[in-house]
Coordinates of N, CA and C in Angstrom, one line a residue:
M684 N -103.8 34.5 43.7 CA -103.4 34.9 42.8 C -104.3 35.0 41.3
V685 N -105.4 34.6 41.6 CA -106.4 34.8 41.1 C -106.5 36.2 40.5
H686 N -106.2 37.2 41.1 CA -106.4 38.2 41.1 C -105.4 39.0 39.8
I687 N -104.2 38.4 40.1 CA -103.4 38.4 39.2 C -103.8 38.3 37.8
K688 N -104.5 37.6 37.4 CA -104.9 37.3 36.3 C -105.6 38.7 35.7
T689 N -106.6 39.2 36.3 CA -107.6 39.6 35.9 C -107.3 41.3 36.3
T690 N -106.3 42.0 36.4 CA -105.4 43.0 36.5 C -104.9 43.0 35.0
Y691 N -104.9 42.4 34.2 CA -104.0 42.8 33.0 C -104.7 44.2 32.1
Q692 N -105.6 44.4 32.3 CA -106.4 46.0 32.2 C -105.7 46.8 33.0
Y693 N -105.6 46.7 34.1 CA -104.9 47.9 34.4 C -103.4 47.8 34.5
L694 N -102.7 46.9 33.9 CA -101.7 46.9 33.7 C -101.1 47.7 32.0
V695 N -102.0 47.7 31.4 CA -102.3 48.2 30.3 C -102.3 49.5 30.5
V696 N -102.8 50.6 31.4 CA -103.2 51.6 31.8 C -101.5 52.1 32.5
I697 N -100.8 51.4 32.7 CA -99.1 51.4 33.1 C -98.6 51.5 32.0
V698 N -98.8 50.7 31.2 CA -98.0 50.5 30.0 C -98.2 52.6 29.1
M699 N -99.5 53.0 29.5 CA -99.9 54.1 28.3 C -99.1 54.9 29.0
G700 N -98.9 54.9 30.3 CA -97.9 55.8 31.0 C -96.2 55.9 30.3
L701 N -96.3 54.3 30.7 CA -94.5 53.9 29.5 C -94.8 54.8 28.6
I702 N -95.8 54.7 27.6 CA -95.5 54.9 26.4 C -95.4 56.7 26.1
I703 N -96.2 57.4 27.3 CA -96.1 58.9 27.4 C -94.4 59.3 27.7
F704 N -93.8 58.4 28.5 CA -92.8 58.9 29.1 C -91.6 58.7 27.7
L705 N -92.0 57.6 27.0 CA -91.4 57.5 25.6 C -91.4 58.5 24.4
I706 N -92.8 59.0 24.5 CA -92.9 60.1 23.3 C -92.4 61.3 23.9
D707 N -92.2 61.5 25.2 CA -91.4 62.6 26.0 C -90.2 62.7 25.6
Y708 N -89.7 61.4 26.1 CA -88.2 61.2 26.1 C -87.6 61.5 24.5
Y709 N -88.6 61.2 23.5 CA -87.5 61.1 22.1 C -88.1 62.3 21.6
E710 N -88.6 63.5 22.0 CA -89.4 64.5 21.9 C -90.2 64.4 20.5
L711 N -91.3 63.4 20.9 CA -92.2 63.3 19.9 C -93.4 64.0 19.7
A712 N -93.6 65.1 21.1 CA -95.0 65.4 21.0 C -94.2 66.7 21.6
N713 N -95.1 67.7 21.9 CA -95.0 69.3 22.6 C -95.3 68.9 24.1
P714 N -94.6 69.2 24.9 CA -94.6 69.1 26.2 C -96.1 69.6 27.0
N715 N -96.6 70.5 26.2 CA -97.7 70.6 27.1 C -98.9 69.5 26.6
T716 N -99.0 69.2 25.4 CA -99.8 67.9 25.0 C -99.3 66.7 25.8
N717 N -98.0 66.2 25.8 CA -97.8 65.5 27.0 C -98.4 65.3 28.1
E718 N -98.4 66.4 28.8 CA -98.7 66.8 30.1 C -100.4 66.7 29.9
I719 N -101.0 67.1 29.2 CA -102.6 67.1 29.0 C -102.9 65.3 29.0
I720 N -102.3 64.5 27.7 CA -102.5 63.3 27.6 C -102.1 62.4 28.8
L721 N -100.8 62.9 29.2 CA -100.7 62.4 31.0 C -101.9 62.5 31.9
F722 N -102.1 63.6 32.2 CA -103.1 63.9 32.9 C -104.4 63.0 32.4
A723 N -104.9 63.3 31.4 CA -106.3 62.4 30.9 C -106.0 60.6 31.3
I724 N -105.3 60.1 31.3 CA -104.3 58.7 31.6 C -105.0 58.6 32.9
S725 N -104.2 59.4 33.3 CA -104.2 59.4 34.9 C -105.5 59.5 35.5
V726 N -106.2 60.4 35.2 CA -107.8 60.6 35.6 C -108.3 59.2 35.2
A727 N -108.2 59.0 34.1 CA -109.2 57.3 33.5 C -108.7 55.8 34.1
K728 N -107.2 56.3 34.7 CA -106.7 55.0 35.2 C -107.5 55.0 36.8
S729 N -107.4 56.3 37.6 CA -108.2 56.3 39.0 C -109.6 56.1 38.5
G730 N -110.1 56.3 37.6 CA -111.5 55.8 37.7 C -111.7 54.4 37.3
Y731 N -111.2 53.8 36.5 CA -110.9 52.4 36.0 C -110.4 51.6 38.0
F732 N -109.6 52.1 38.5 CA -109.1 51.7 39.8 C -110.4 51.2 40.2
I733 N -111.2 52.4 40.4 CA -112.3 52.1 41.5 C -113.6 51.4 41.2
Y734 N -113.8 51.1 39.6 CA -114.2 50.6 38.8 C -113.9 49.0 39.1
F735 N -112.7 48.9 39.2 CA -112.2 47.4 39.1 C -112.1 46.6 40.4
V736 N -112.2 47.7 41.5 CA -112.2 47.3 43.1 C -113.4 47.1 43.1
F737 N -114.5 47.7 42.5 CA -116.0 47.5 43.1 C -116.5 45.9 42.4
K738 N -115.7 46.2 41.2 CA -116.4 44.9 40.4 C -115.6 43.7 40.6
T739 N -114.1 43.8 41.1 CA -113.9 42.3 42.0 C -114.6 41.7 43.1
I740 N -114.9 43.0 44.0 CA -115.8 42.7 44.9 C -116.8 42.5 45.2
K741 N -117.7 42.8 44.0 CA -119.1 42.1 44.0 C -119.2 41.0 43.0
E742 N -117.9 40.2 42.2 CA -117.5 39.0 41.9 C -117.4 38.2 43.1
T743 N -116.8 38.7 44.0 CA -116.7 37.6 45.3 C -117.7 37.6 46.3
A744 N -119.2 38.3 46.3 CA -120.1 38.1 47.0 C -120.6 37.1 46.9
Y745 N -120.7 36.5 45.8 CA -121.6 35.2 45.8 C -120.9 33.8 46.2
K746 N -119.3 34.1 46.4 CA -118.3 32.7 46.8 C -117.8 33.0 48.0
K747 N -117.1 31.8 48.4 CA -116.3 31.9 49.2 C -114.8 32.9 48.7
F748 N -114.8 33.6 50.1 CA -113.5 34.9 50.0 C -112.3 34.1 51.1
Y749 N -111.4 33.8 50.6 CA -110.7 33.3 51.8 C -109.4 34.3 52.2
F750 N -108.7 34.5 53.2 CA -107.8 35.3 53.3 C -107.0 35.8 52.3
Y751 N -106.5 34.2 52.1 CA -104.9 34.9 50.8 C -105.7 35.1 49.5
E752 N -107.2 35.3 49.3 CA -107.6 35.6 48.2 C -107.8 37.4 48.4
F753 N -108.3 37.4 50.0 CA -108.1 39.0 50.1 C -106.8 39.8 50.2
M754 N -105.7 39.0 50.5 CA -104.8 39.6 50.2 C -104.0 39.8 49.8
S755 N -104.2 38.9 48.2 CA -103.7 39.0 47.3 C -104.3 40.1 46.4
F756 N -105.5 40.4 46.5 CA -105.8 41.2 46.0 C -105.5 42.6 46.4
I757 N -105.5 42.7 47.9 CA -105.1 44.2 48.2 C -103.6 44.4 48.4
V758 N -102.7 43.4 47.8 CA -101.1 43.5 47.8 C -101.0 43.9 46.1
V759 N -101.8 43.1 45.3 CA -101.6 43.6 43.6 C -102.3 44.6 43.8
S760 N -103.3 45.3 44.1 CA -104.1 46.5 43.9 C -103.3 47.5 44.6
I761 N -102.9 47.2 45.6 CA -102.0 48.5 46.2 C -100.6 49.1 45.0
L762 N -100.2 47.8 44.9 CA -98.7 48.0 44.3 C -99.5 48.5 42.9
L763 N -100.1 47.8 42.2 CA -100.2 48.6 40.7 C -100.7 50.2 41.1
V764 N -101.3 50.1 42.2 CA -101.5 52.3 42.0 C -100.3 52.6 42.4
I765 N -99.3 52.1 43.3 CA -97.9 52.7 43.7 C -97.3 53.0 42.4
I766 N -97.2 52.2 41.1 CA -96.3 51.4 40.7 C -96.8 52.4 39.8
S767 N -98.0 52.7 39.4 CA -98.7 53.3 38.3 C -98.4 55.3 38.5
F768 N -98.6 55.5 39.8 CA -98.3 56.6 40.1 C -96.9 57.4 39.8
A769 N -96.1 56.2 40.3 CA -94.8 56.8 40.3 C -94.2 56.6 38.8
I770 N -95.0 56.0 37.7 CA -94.5 56.2 36.5 C -95.3 57.9 36.2
D771 N -96.3 57.8 36.8 CA -97.0 59.5 36.1 C -96.0 60.4 36.5
Y772 N -95.4 60.3 38.2 CA -94.7 61.3 38.5 C -93.4 61.6 37.7
Y773 N -92.9 60.3 37.5 CA -91.5 60.2 36.7 C -91.6 61.1 35.3
C774 N -93.0 60.4 34.6 CA -93.2 61.4 33.2 C -93.4 62.5 33.4
L775 N -94.3 62.8 34.4 CA -94.5 64.5 34.8 C -93.2 65.1 35.1
F776 N -92.0 64.6 35.8 CA -90.9 65.2 35.8 C -90.0 65.3 34.7
R777 N -90.4 63.8 33.8 CA -89.6 64.5 32.5 C -90.1 65.3 31.6
I778 N -91.3 65.4 31.7 CA -91.9 66.6 30.8 C -91.7 68.4 31.3
K779 N -91.4 68.1 32.7 CA -91.8 69.6 33.4 C -90.2 69.4 34.4
A780 N -89.2 69.6 34.2 CA -88.2 69.3 35.3 C -88.6 69.9 36.8
D781 N -89.1 71.3 36.7 CA -89.5 71.8 38.5 C -90.9 71.1 38.5
A782 N -91.5 70.2 38.0 CA -92.3 69.7 38.7 C -92.4 69.2 40.7
F783 N -91.1 69.1 40.9 CA -90.8 68.5 42.1 C -90.1 69.0 42.4
A784 N -90.0 69.3 44.1 CA -88.8 70.2 44.9 C -88.3 68.8 46.0
G785 N -87.0 69.4 45.8 CA -86.5 68.1 46.8 C -85.6 67.1 46.1
L786 N -85.5 66.9 44.7 CA -85.0 66.0 44.4 C -83.4 65.8 44.3
I787 N -82.9 65.1 44.1 CA -81.4 65.4 44.3 C -80.8 64.4 42.8
P788 N -80.2 65.2 42.3 CA -79.8 64.8 40.8 C -79.7 63.5 41.0
K789 N -79.9 63.1 39.5 CA -79.5 61.2 39.4 C -78.8 61.0 38.4
S790 N -78.3 59.9 38.3 CA -77.0 59.8 37.2 C -77.8 59.0 36.3
S791 N -78.8 58.1 36.5 CA -79.9 57.3 35.4 C -81.1 57.2 35.8
I792 N -82.0 56.7 34.8 CA -83.5 56.7 34.4 C -83.8 55.9 35.6
I793 N -83.2 54.9 36.1 CA -83.4 53.6 37.1 C -83.6 54.0 38.8
T794 N -82.4 54.9 39.0 CA -82.4 55.6 40.2 C -83.1 57.0 40.6
E795 N -84.0 57.6 38.9 CA -84.7 58.5 39.5 C -86.0 58.2 39.3
F796 N -86.1 56.9 38.9 CA -87.9 56.4 38.7 C -87.8 55.7 40.2
I797 N -86.6 54.9 41.3 CA -87.0 54.7 42.1 C -86.9 55.6 43.1
T798 N -86.6 56.9 43.2 CA -87.0 58.6 43.5 C -88.4 58.3 44.0
F799 N -89.1 58.1 42.8 CA -90.7 58.3 42.4 C -91.5 57.3 42.9
F800 N -90.8 56.3 42.9 CA -91.6 55.1 43.7 C -91.3 55.1 45.2
Y801 N -90.5 55.8 45.4 CA -90.3 56.0 47.1 C -91.7 57.3 47.2
Y802 N -91.4 58.2 46.6 CA -92.5 59.2 46.9 C -94.0 58.5 46.5
S803 N -94.0 58.1 45.6 CA -95.0 56.9 45.5 C -95.8 56.4 46.2
I804 N -94.9 55.7 47.3 CA -94.8 54.9 48.4 C -95.1 55.6 49.8
S805 N -94.5 56.8 49.6 CA -95.0 58.1 50.8 C -96.4 58.7 50.6
V806 N -96.7 58.8 49.4 CA -98.0 59.6 49.4 C -98.8 58.8 49.6
F807 N -99.0 57.5 49.2 CA -100.2 56.4 49.2 C -100.2 55.9 50.8
T808 N -99.0 56.0 51.2 CA -99.3 56.1 53.0 C -99.5 57.3 53.9
T809 N -99.5 58.3 53.3 CA -99.6 59.6 53.6 C -98.4 59.5 54.6
A810 N -97.6 58.9 54.8 CA -96.1 59.0 55.2 C -95.7 60.5 55.3
G811 N -95.7 61.0 53.7 CA -94.9 62.0 53.3 C -94.1 63.3 54.1
F812 N -93.0 62.3 54.1 CA -91.7 62.6 54.8 C -91.4 64.5 54.3
G813 N -91.7 64.6 53.2 CA -91.5 66.3 52.8 C -90.4 66.8 52.0
D814 N -89.5 65.3 51.8 CA -87.8 65.9 51.5 C -88.5 65.7 50.1
V815 N -89.3 64.9 48.9 CA -89.8 65.4 47.8 C -91.0 65.9 48.1
K816 N -91.5 67.1 46.7 CA -92.8 67.5 47.1 C -93.2 68.2 46.0
P817 N -94.6 67.9 45.4 CA -95.0 69.0 44.5 C -94.8 70.4 44.8
N818 N -94.0 70.8 43.4 CA -93.6 72.2 43.3 C -94.9 73.1 42.2
N819 N -95.7 72.3 41.5 CA -96.7 73.3 40.5 C -98.2 72.5 40.7
T820 N -98.6 73.4 40.1 CA -100.2 73.1 40.1 C -100.2 71.2 39.7
S821 N -100.2 70.8 38.4 CA -99.9 69.6 37.7 C -99.6 68.3 38.5
A822 N -98.5 68.9 39.7 CA -97.9 68.2 40.6 C -98.7 67.8 41.5
Q823 N -99.3 68.7 42.2 CA -100.2 69.0 43.6 C -101.3 68.1 42.7
I824 N -101.9 68.2 41.2 CA -103.1 67.5 41.4 C -103.0 65.9 41.1
F825 N -101.6 65.4 40.6 CA -101.5 64.2 40.6 C -101.7 63.7 41.8
V826 N -100.6 64.4 42.5 CA -100.5 63.6 44.4 C -102.0 63.8 44.8
S827 N -102.7 65.0 44.8 CA -104.2 64.4 45.4 C -104.6 63.4 44.6
M828 N -105.0 63.2 43.4 CA -105.3 62.0 43.1 C -105.1 60.8 43.8
E829 N -103.5 60.8 43.8 CA -103.2 59.3 44.7 C -103.9 59.5 46.1
L830 N -103.5 60.5 46.7 CA -104.3 60.4 48.3 C -105.7 60.2 47.9
L831 N -106.3 60.3 47.1 CA -107.8 60.3 46.9 C -107.9 58.4 47.0
I832 N -107.4 58.2 45.8 CA -107.3 56.8 45.6 C -106.7 56.0 46.8
A833 N -105.7 56.8 47.5 CA -105.0 56.1 49.0 C -106.5 55.6 50.1
F834 N -107.0 56.9 50.2 CA -108.0 57.1 50.8 C -109.1 56.0 50.5
F835 N -109.5 56.1 49.7 CA -110.7 55.5 49.0 C -110.4 54.0 49.3
F836 N -109.1 53.6 49.2 CA -109.0 52.0 49.3 C -108.6 51.6 50.5
T837 N -108.0 52.2 51.5 CA -107.8 51.7 53.0 C -108.9 52.1 53.6
V838 N -109.5 53.4 53.7 CA -110.9 53.6 54.4 C -111.9 53.1 53.9
L839 N -112.3 53.2 52.5 CA -113.8 52.7 52.7 C -113.4 51.5 52.0
V840 N -112.7 50.7 51.6 CA -112.3 49.6 50.9 C -112.4 48.3 51.7
I841 N -111.0 48.7 52.1 CA -110.5 47.7 53.1 C -111.6 47.3 55.0
A842 N -111.4 48.7 55.0 CA -112.4 48.7 56.4 C -113.8 48.2 56.1
N843 N -114.0 48.2 55.1 CA -115.7 47.9 54.8 C -116.0 47.0 54.1
I844 N -115.0 46.1 53.8 CA -115.4 45.1 52.3 C -116.4 44.2 52.6
G845 N -117.0 43.6 54.1 CA -117.6 42.9 54.6 C -119.5 43.2 54.1
H846 N -119.3 44.6 54.3 CA -120.6 45.6 54.5 C -120.8 45.6 52.9
I847 N -119.8 45.7 51.9 CA -119.5 46.2 50.4 C -120.2 44.8 49.9
R848 N -119.4 43.4 50.6 CA -119.9 42.7 49.8 C -121.6 42.3 50.0
N849 N -121.7 42.7 51.1 CA -123.5 42.1 51.6 C -124.5 43.1 51.0
S850 N -123.7 44.1 50.5 CA -124.8 45.2 50.1 C -125.0 44.7 48.4
F851 N -124.0 43.9 47.8 CA -124.1 43.5 46.2 C -124.9 42.5 46.4
V852 N -125.0 41.5 47.2 CA -125.8 40.6 47.6 C -127.3 41.0 47.8
Q853 N -127.5 41.6 48.5 CA -128.7 42.4 48.6 C -129.2 43.1 47.8
Q854 N -128.6 43.9 47.1 CA -128.8 44.9 46.1 C -129.8 43.3 44.9
D855 N -128.5 42.7 44.3 CA -129.2 41.8 43.5 C -130.6 40.6 44.0
D856 N -130.5 40.5 45.3 CA -131.7 39.6 45.6 C -133.0 40.6 45.6
S857 N -132.7 41.6 45.6 CA -134.2 42.8 45.9 C -134.3 42.9 44.3
K858 N -133.6 42.6 43.3 CA -134.2 42.7 41.9 C -134.9 41.8 41.4

């Protein structure tokens, strides 16, 4: 649970997504402005996630890294990405109702968000059942960002965590 304490900065980014939702919900800004802000936050969030993962791995390079720590790091990181992109998808949907195809009209914010949480899981795992799909360029860009983050995390980080940790040790030893 050590990593839960260090994710507060990433949670701030999720809260920023919620703020975009509220700005759009109460129509405080132009929809195009909201979309640009949402895009900028999503790109910044994706960059921060990559930085956060490497920073955390580097911090563990000089100490024992137990299995439960590794698993908590993996679970927290994946959940944050999935929830964060679900919020992005939902915000984009609220800004542009035609951003995604295949949505069943829902009666509440909660059931709509659950649909986007489900969709974010299917994108992250690359299962992509096809029942919900991006319907415009903005949605395609958001989905592409999540796919790249998922690829980065699963293939580059999980599969190579030992090698990455060793390279940080070797890099610092050569200085």
